mmCIF file with all atom_site columns, C-alpha atoms in Angstrom:
data_model
loop_
_atom_site.group_PDB
_atom_site.id
_atom_site.type_symbol
_atom_site.label_atom_id
_atom_site.label_alt_id
_atom_site.label_comp_id
_atom_site.label_asym_id
_atom_site.label_entity_id
_atom_site.label_seq_id
_atom_site.pdbx_PDB_ins_code
_atom_site.Cartn_x
_atom_site.Cartn_y
_atom_site.Cartn_z
_atom_site.occupancy
_atom_site.B_iso_or_equiv
_atom_site.pdbx_formal_charge
_atom_site.auth_seq_id
_atom_site.auth_comp_id
_atom_site.auth_asym_id
_atom_site.auth_atom_id
_atom_site.pdbx_PDB_model_num
ATOM 1   C CA . GLN A 1 1   ? 291.460 153.680 131.520 1.00 77.00 ? 1   GLN A CA 1
ATOM 2   C CA . VAL A 1 2   ? 292.097 152.644 128.461 1.00 84.00 ? 2   VAL A CA 1
ATOM 3   C CA . GLN A 1 3   ? 291.355 154.660 125.160 1.00 91.00 ? 3   GLN A CA 1
ATOM 4   C CA . LEU A 1 4   ? 290.993 152.779 121.997 1.00 95.00 ? 4   LEU A CA 1
ATOM 5   C CA . VAL A 1 5   ? 291.569 154.858 117.868 1.00 97.00 ? 5   VAL A CA 1
ATOM 6   C CA . GLU A 1 6   ? 290.938 153.626 115.601 1.00 98.00 ? 6   GLU A CA 1
ATOM 7   C CA . SER A 1 7   ? 292.143 155.348 111.816 1.00 98.00 ? 7   SER A CA 1
ATOM 8   C CA . GLY A 1 8   ? 293.802 154.312 108.762 1.00 98.00 ? 8   GLY A CA 1
ATOM 9   C CA . GLY A 1 9   ? 289.630 153.494 106.745 1.00 98.00 ? 9   GLY A CA 1
ATOM 10  C CA . GLY A 1 10  ? 288.905 155.254 103.833 1.00 98.00 ? 10  GLY A CA 1
ATOM 11  C CA . LEU A 1 11  ? 287.241 154.487 99.936  1.00 98.00 ? 11  LEU A CA 1
ATOM 12  C CA . VAL A 1 12  ? 288.475 152.232 98.093  1.00 98.00 ? 12  VAL A CA 1
ATOM 13  C CA . GLN A 1 13  ? 287.217 150.407 94.985  1.00 98.00 ? 13  GLN A CA 1
ATOM 14  C CA . ALA A 1 14  ? 286.377 146.787 94.651  1.00 98.00 ? 14  ALA A CA 1
ATOM 15  C CA . GLY A 1 15  ? 289.015 144.526 94.715  1.00 98.00 ? 15  GLY A CA 1
ATOM 16  C CA . GLY A 1 16  ? 291.851 147.498 96.918  1.00 98.00 ? 16  GLY A CA 1
ATOM 17  C CA . SER A 1 17  ? 293.045 147.145 100.390 1.00 98.00 ? 17  SER A CA 1
ATOM 18  C CA . LEU A 1 18  ? 293.594 148.995 103.144 1.00 98.00 ? 18  LEU A CA 1
ATOM 19  C CA . ARG A 1 19  ? 295.426 149.392 106.474 1.00 98.00 ? 19  ARG A CA 1
ATOM 20  C CA . LEU A 1 20  ? 293.600 150.886 109.820 1.00 98.00 ? 20  LEU A CA 1
ATOM 21  C CA . SER A 1 21  ? 295.261 150.526 112.773 1.00 98.00 ? 21  SER A CA 1
ATOM 22  C CA . CYS A 1 22  ? 294.210 150.239 116.802 1.00 97.00 ? 22  CYS A CA 1
ATOM 23  C CA . ALA A 1 23  ? 295.905 152.906 118.681 1.00 95.00 ? 23  ALA A CA 1
ATOM 24  C CA . ALA A 1 24  ? 295.266 152.503 122.456 1.00 93.00 ? 24  ALA A CA 1
ATOM 25  C CA . SER A 1 25  ? 296.660 154.543 125.096 1.00 91.00 ? 25  SER A CA 1
ATOM 26  C CA . GLY A 1 26  ? 298.803 151.901 127.540 1.00 82.00 ? 26  GLY A CA 1
ATOM 27  C CA . SER A 1 27  ? 299.369 148.551 127.812 1.00 81.00 ? 27  SER A CA 1
ATOM 28  C CA . ILE A 1 28  ? 297.458 146.190 126.214 1.00 80.00 ? 28  ILE A CA 1
ATOM 29  C CA . PHE A 1 29  ? 300.141 143.194 126.648 1.00 76.00 ? 29  PHE A CA 1
ATOM 30  C CA . SER A 1 30  ? 298.066 142.085 129.776 1.00 82.00 ? 30  SER A CA 1
ATOM 31  C CA . ILE A 1 31  ? 294.782 141.284 127.605 1.00 86.00 ? 31  ILE A CA 1
ATOM 32  C CA . ASN A 1 32  ? 294.975 137.874 126.742 1.00 89.00 ? 32  ASN A CA 1
ATOM 33  C CA . THR A 1 33  ? 293.049 138.714 122.957 1.00 95.00 ? 33  THR A CA 1
ATOM 34  C CA . MET A 1 34  ? 292.376 141.708 121.435 1.00 95.00 ? 34  MET A CA 1
ATOM 35  C CA . GLY A 1 35  ? 289.415 141.885 118.407 1.00 97.00 ? 35  GLY A CA 1
ATOM 36  C CA . TRP A 1 36  ? 288.480 143.735 115.263 1.00 98.00 ? 36  TRP A CA 1
ATOM 37  C CA . TYR A 1 37  ? 284.683 144.633 114.615 1.00 98.00 ? 37  TYR A CA 1
ATOM 38  C CA . ARG A 1 38  ? 282.155 145.949 112.144 1.00 98.00 ? 38  ARG A CA 1
ATOM 39  C CA . GLN A 1 39  ? 278.953 147.587 111.980 1.00 98.00 ? 39  GLN A CA 1
ATOM 40  C CA . ALA A 1 40  ? 276.242 148.219 108.546 1.00 97.00 ? 40  ALA A CA 1
ATOM 41  C CA . PRO A 1 41  ? 273.417 150.366 108.804 1.00 92.00 ? 41  PRO A CA 1
ATOM 42  C CA . GLY A 1 42  ? 270.925 148.704 110.541 1.00 94.00 ? 42  GLY A CA 1
ATOM 43  C CA . LYS A 1 43  ? 273.829 145.747 111.722 1.00 96.00 ? 43  LYS A CA 1
ATOM 44  C CA . GLN A 1 44  ? 274.337 144.660 114.326 1.00 96.00 ? 44  GLN A CA 1
ATOM 45  C CA . ARG A 1 45  ? 278.086 144.522 115.599 1.00 97.00 ? 45  ARG A CA 1
ATOM 46  C CA . GLU A 1 46  ? 279.689 142.324 114.995 1.00 97.00 ? 46  GLU A CA 1
ATOM 47  C CA . LEU A 1 47  ? 283.789 141.055 115.625 1.00 98.00 ? 47  LEU A CA 1
ATOM 48  C CA . VAL A 1 48  ? 285.173 139.989 112.511 1.00 98.00 ? 48  VAL A CA 1
ATOM 49  C CA . ALA A 1 49  ? 288.934 138.687 113.979 1.00 98.00 ? 49  ALA A CA 1
ATOM 50  C CA . ALA A 1 50  ? 290.340 138.263 116.892 1.00 98.00 ? 50  ALA A CA 1
ATOM 51  C CA . ILE A 1 51  ? 293.874 137.322 118.160 1.00 97.00 ? 51  ILE A CA 1
ATOM 52  C CA . THR A 1 52  ? 295.861 136.904 121.005 1.00 95.00 ? 52  THR A CA 1
ATOM 53  C CA . SER A 1 53  ? 299.200 137.949 122.684 1.00 89.00 ? 53  SER A CA 1
ATOM 54  C CA . GLY A 1 54  ? 300.662 134.603 121.689 1.00 89.00 ? 54  GLY A CA 1
ATOM 55  C CA . GLY A 1 55  ? 299.672 135.589 118.011 1.00 92.00 ? 55  GLY A CA 1
ATOM 56  C CA . SER A 1 56  ? 296.911 133.338 117.460 1.00 96.00 ? 56  SER A CA 1
ATOM 57  C CA . ARG A 1 57  ? 294.027 134.722 115.456 1.00 98.00 ? 57  ARG A CA 1
ATOM 58  C CA . ASN A 1 58  ? 290.478 133.421 114.303 1.00 98.00 ? 58  ASN A CA 1
ATOM 59  C CA . TYR A 1 59  ? 288.228 135.325 111.800 1.00 98.00 ? 59  TYR A CA 1
ATOM 60  C CA . VAL A 1 60  ? 284.843 134.945 110.090 1.00 98.00 ? 60  VAL A CA 1
ATOM 61  C CA . ASP A 1 61  ? 284.392 133.670 107.534 1.00 98.00 ? 61  ASP A CA 1
ATOM 62  C CA . SER A 1 62  ? 283.440 136.350 105.389 1.00 98.00 ? 62  SER A CA 1
ATOM 63  C CA . VAL A 1 63  ? 286.193 137.278 105.743 1.00 98.00 ? 63  VAL A CA 1
ATOM 64  C CA . LYS A 1 64  ? 289.224 134.001 105.910 1.00 98.00 ? 64  LYS A CA 1
ATOM 65  C CA . GLY A 1 65  ? 292.462 134.740 103.390 1.00 98.00 ? 65  GLY A CA 1
ATOM 66  C CA . ARG A 1 66  ? 291.057 137.663 102.699 1.00 98.00 ? 66  ARG A CA 1
ATOM 67  C CA . PHE A 1 67  ? 292.413 139.929 106.273 1.00 98.00 ? 67  PHE A CA 1
ATOM 68  C CA . THR A 1 68  ? 294.902 139.628 109.034 1.00 98.00 ? 68  THR A CA 1
ATOM 69  C CA . ILE A 1 69  ? 295.281 140.685 112.030 1.00 98.00 ? 69  ILE A CA 1
ATOM 70  C CA . SER A 1 70  ? 297.883 141.368 113.990 1.00 97.00 ? 70  SER A CA 1
ATOM 71  C CA . ARG A 1 71  ? 299.529 142.992 118.126 1.00 94.00 ? 71  ARG A CA 1
ATOM 72  C CA . ASP A 1 72  ? 301.549 145.270 118.671 1.00 92.00 ? 72  ASP A CA 1
ATOM 73  C CA . ASN A 1 73  ? 301.660 144.602 122.001 1.00 86.00 ? 73  ASN A CA 1
ATOM 74  C CA . ALA A 1 74  ? 305.434 147.185 122.724 1.00 88.00 ? 74  ALA A CA 1
ATOM 75  C CA . LYS A 1 75  ? 303.536 150.368 120.547 1.00 91.00 ? 75  LYS A CA 1
ATOM 76  C CA . ASN A 1 76  ? 299.936 148.959 122.545 1.00 91.00 ? 76  ASN A CA 1
ATOM 77  C CA . THR A 1 77  ? 298.884 149.119 118.638 1.00 94.00 ? 77  THR A CA 1
ATOM 78  C CA . VAL A 1 78  ? 296.765 146.163 116.604 1.00 96.00 ? 78  VAL A CA 1
ATOM 79  C CA . TYR A 1 79  ? 296.383 146.422 112.898 1.00 98.00 ? 79  TYR A CA 1
ATOM 80  C CA . LEU A 1 80  ? 294.147 144.436 110.597 1.00 98.00 ? 80  LEU A CA 1
ATOM 81  C CA . GLN A 1 81  ? 295.498 144.481 106.901 1.00 98.00 ? 81  GLN A CA 1
ATOM 82  C CA . MET A 1 82  ? 292.006 143.716 104.049 1.00 98.00 ? 82  MET A CA 1
ATOM 83  C CA . ASN A 1 83  ? 293.180 142.990 101.460 1.00 98.00 ? 83  ASN A CA 1
ATOM 84  C CA . SER A 1 84  ? 290.048 142.081 98.029  1.00 98.00 ? 84  SER A CA 1
ATOM 85  C CA . LEU A 1 85  ? 287.638 144.553 99.978  1.00 98.00 ? 85  LEU A CA 1
ATOM 86  C CA . LYS A 1 86  ? 283.906 143.104 98.517  1.00 98.00 ? 86  LYS A CA 1
ATOM 87  C CA . PRO A 1 87  ? 281.300 146.037 99.228  1.00 98.00 ? 87  PRO A CA 1
ATOM 88  C CA . GLU A 1 88  ? 279.959 143.792 102.123 1.00 97.00 ? 88  GLU A CA 1
ATOM 89  C CA . ASP A 1 89  ? 282.713 145.062 103.863 1.00 98.00 ? 89  ASP A CA 1
ATOM 90  C CA . THR A 1 90  ? 281.538 147.993 104.273 1.00 98.00 ? 90  THR A CA 1
ATOM 91  C CA . ALA A 1 91  ? 281.231 148.474 107.769 1.00 98.00 ? 91  ALA A CA 1
ATOM 92  C CA . VAL A 1 92  ? 282.424 150.668 110.706 1.00 98.00 ? 92  VAL A CA 1
ATOM 93  C CA . TYR A 1 93  ? 285.534 149.140 112.124 1.00 98.00 ? 93  TYR A CA 1
ATOM 94  C CA . TYR A 1 94  ? 286.041 149.093 115.722 1.00 98.00 ? 94  TYR A CA 1
ATOM 95  C CA . CYS A 1 95  ? 288.987 147.504 117.913 1.00 97.00 ? 95  CYS A CA 1
ATOM 96  C CA . ASN A 1 96  ? 287.963 146.029 121.821 1.00 96.00 ? 96  ASN A CA 1
ATOM 97  C CA . THR A 1 97  ? 289.364 143.090 123.889 1.00 95.00 ? 97  THR A CA 1
ATOM 98  C CA . TYR A 1 98  ? 287.375 138.990 122.855 1.00 95.00 ? 98  TYR A CA 1
ATOM 99  C CA . GLY A 1 99  ? 286.499 137.544 125.826 1.00 92.00 ? 99  GLY A CA 1
ATOM 100 C CA . SER A 1 100 ? 287.089 139.793 128.549 1.00 88.00 ? 100 SER A CA 1
ATOM 101 C CA . ILE A 1 101 ? 284.951 140.401 131.556 1.00 83.00 ? 101 ILE A CA 1
ATOM 102 C CA . ARG A 1 102 ? 284.182 143.490 130.031 1.00 86.00 ? 102 ARG A CA 1
ATOM 103 C CA . TYR A 1 103 ? 284.912 145.560 127.059 1.00 91.00 ? 103 TYR A CA 1
ATOM 104 C CA . LEU A 1 104 ? 286.571 148.492 127.085 1.00 92.00 ? 104 LEU A CA 1
ATOM 105 C CA . THR A 1 105 ? 285.178 151.872 126.132 1.00 94.00 ? 105 THR A CA 1
ATOM 106 C CA . TRP A 1 106 ? 284.435 151.975 122.208 1.00 95.00 ? 106 TRP A CA 1
ATOM 107 C CA . GLY A 1 107 ? 286.584 154.306 120.395 1.00 97.00 ? 107 GLY A CA 1
ATOM 108 C CA . GLN A 1 108 ? 284.664 156.222 117.549 1.00 97.00 ? 108 GLN A CA 1
ATOM 109 C CA . GLY A 1 109 ? 286.000 153.812 114.581 1.00 98.00 ? 109 GLY A CA 1
ATOM 110 C CA . THR A 1 110 ? 287.436 154.298 111.710 1.00 98.00 ? 110 THR A CA 1
ATOM 111 C CA . GLN A 1 111 ? 284.737 154.304 108.674 1.00 98.00 ? 111 GLN A CA 1
ATOM 112 C CA . VAL A 1 112 ? 285.852 152.082 105.491 1.00 98.00 ? 112 VAL A CA 1
ATOM 113 C CA . THR A 1 113 ? 283.703 151.994 102.081 1.00 98.00 ? 113 THR A CA 1
ATOM 114 C CA . VAL A 1 114 ? 284.310 149.350 99.139  1.00 98.00 ? 114 VAL A CA 1
ATOM 115 C CA . SER A 1 115 ? 282.578 150.984 96.543  1.00 98.00 ? 115 SER A CA 1
ATOM 116 C CA . SER A 1 116 ? 282.080 148.276 92.897  1.00 94.00 ? 116 SER A CA 1
#
């Protein structure tokens, strides 16, 4: 059973940057696509970025050009570099599989708060 632990969130002013990490117990090499999700208060969880095992990347339009997803399969870790942050990016951020038959068990997430 793979466990996911997100970290790196915090409080940042608009225009600032944060780097999130998702550490997985066990190998993620066999997982084709990993993604970062976020959930704001009163809203459903949404996918914001995804990356395949081969390094192909996709982003939701609202973060394109500002966020960069990456993965280090040897370290079983997925990253999300977030630049030019906006107040509307405020949410709890999670990582998990994307497009697989099942999600892994969700971690606790990491809070990102962007002030104006």
